[in-house]
Amino acid sequence: AIQQKPQSPLAKVKARIAPLLANETSLRAIDSIQFRLARAAMKKAFAAREMLERLHPQIIMAADYLSPSSNIIFLVAQDMGIKTTGLPINWNNVYKCARIFGEPDLQMVWSEEMRQFLLDRNPRLLPGKVIATGCPQFDFHTDKSLIMPREEFAEVIGFDPNRPVICYSAASLKTVRREARILRCFLEEAIKNKSLFGEPQVVVRLNPIGSDPEFLDLAREYPDCFLCEPGWDVRRSISWICSSMADIKMWMNLIYHSAVNISIPSTVILDFAGMNRPIVNVGYDPPDLESNPYISLSDVWKQDLYRPIIELGAAKIALNKAELSEFVDGYLRNPSDGTAERQDLTRSSFAGCFGNSSERIVAEVVNLTRQNEPSISMV
């Protein structure tokens, strides 16, 4: 069984200090201290300066703008007169760590809501330098040329094309321990007993950075459980994790041909909402544990990032295994339920640039290279 991780002495100190610092004055003081420390570190970043002098770039764009190395390179580049711009690499980047060192020439974000969130927490950022552009990660969702005929895709995965498919999107192993136990109960009590409308099958989309190994056992034990393994290029030594084009096609087809998605609250919500596929999020921990894991699924969905989505009705949160089967069955019977809410979520999450954000981003970057100030147009 997984024991709850005890709170460290440092965590206890942080918990006591945090409420005292949660005000505008403290935020500005911390911002000033961080910026001075970063400037001091920048002066000793000789390798970064040498690299930029050799490459002589006109502009630097960082997707991983939260990493210390990106921030140091940003500051060195600015000191050398090179323009800088950033874009979140993931949905929760801004919400997990909203602090940005320094002042990039252009900070792109996914939505107007994300833009305002970032401005509220970064007093050094100028409103005209933070622009909502959508996210290129989702541009493939509107590319119909990637979609295979259902029979062809079914043959690749192994499922019956004449029956509905439920996609279970696995979380990373470090996020949810023993996650496969959630699916095991669902397979045993709902799929195996054929209690769901249409007698669906389950395709498990394994996580690119590692999933619970028990998912492999489920695919061997249950004839209606199949695996979809991600084809990602993962090189941890250089922090490189990138999907292949073949895997993008596989992922788009899995979303398109699925009737319902099951997952813990994550970016996957946006993937399925963008293709108007119903989403049921798991809001309870894997069964048969003596205590909650370090990250309890009963708390994840309550975070500021996810709670509004549940309140909007763009996804449903199952707080127990009975609700999981009930919500999935309801969506199988009425897949159009929640369509308007999913469309509202997609529009608000991508600043009206779902499917064409790449063009918007390129236009803003080109504009930055040509003018002293970036465009401040909003969508």
Short mmCIF file of C-alpha atoms in Angstrom, two decimals, residues 48-61 73 76-78 80-84 369:
data_model
loop_
_atom_site.label_atom_id
_atom_site.label_comp_id
_atom_site.label_asym_id
_atom_site.label_seq_id
_atom_site.Cartn_x
_atom_site.Cartn_y
_atom_site.Cartn_z
CA ALA A 48 25.51 31.59 -22.60
CA ARG A 49 27.04 34.86 -23.79
CA GLU A 50 29.63 33.04 -25.88
CA MET A 51 26.92 30.89 -27.48
CA LEU A 52 24.78 33.90 -28.40
CA GLU A 53 27.78 35.78 -29.79
CA ARG A 54 28.54 32.79 -31.99
CA LEU A 55 24.96 32.23 -33.20
CA HIS A 56 24.07 35.91 -33.41
CA PRO A 57 20.27 35.33 -33.33
CA GLN A 58 17.81 38.11 -34.06
CA ILE A 59 15.29 36.74 -31.56
CA ILE A 60 15.13 34.00 -28.92
CA MET A 61 11.91 32.08 -28.26
CA ILE A 73 19.70 33.15 -21.44
CA VAL A 76 21.97 37.68 -21.30
CA ALA A 77 20.21 38.13 -24.66
CA GLN A 78 18.50 41.30 -23.48
CA MET A 80 23.19 42.00 -25.72
CA GLY A 81 20.25 43.71 -27.44
CA ILE A 82 18.64 40.46 -28.67
CA LYS A 83 14.86 40.31 -28.50
CA THR A 84 13.15 37.63 -26.42
CA THR A 369 11.71 41.30 -35.47
#
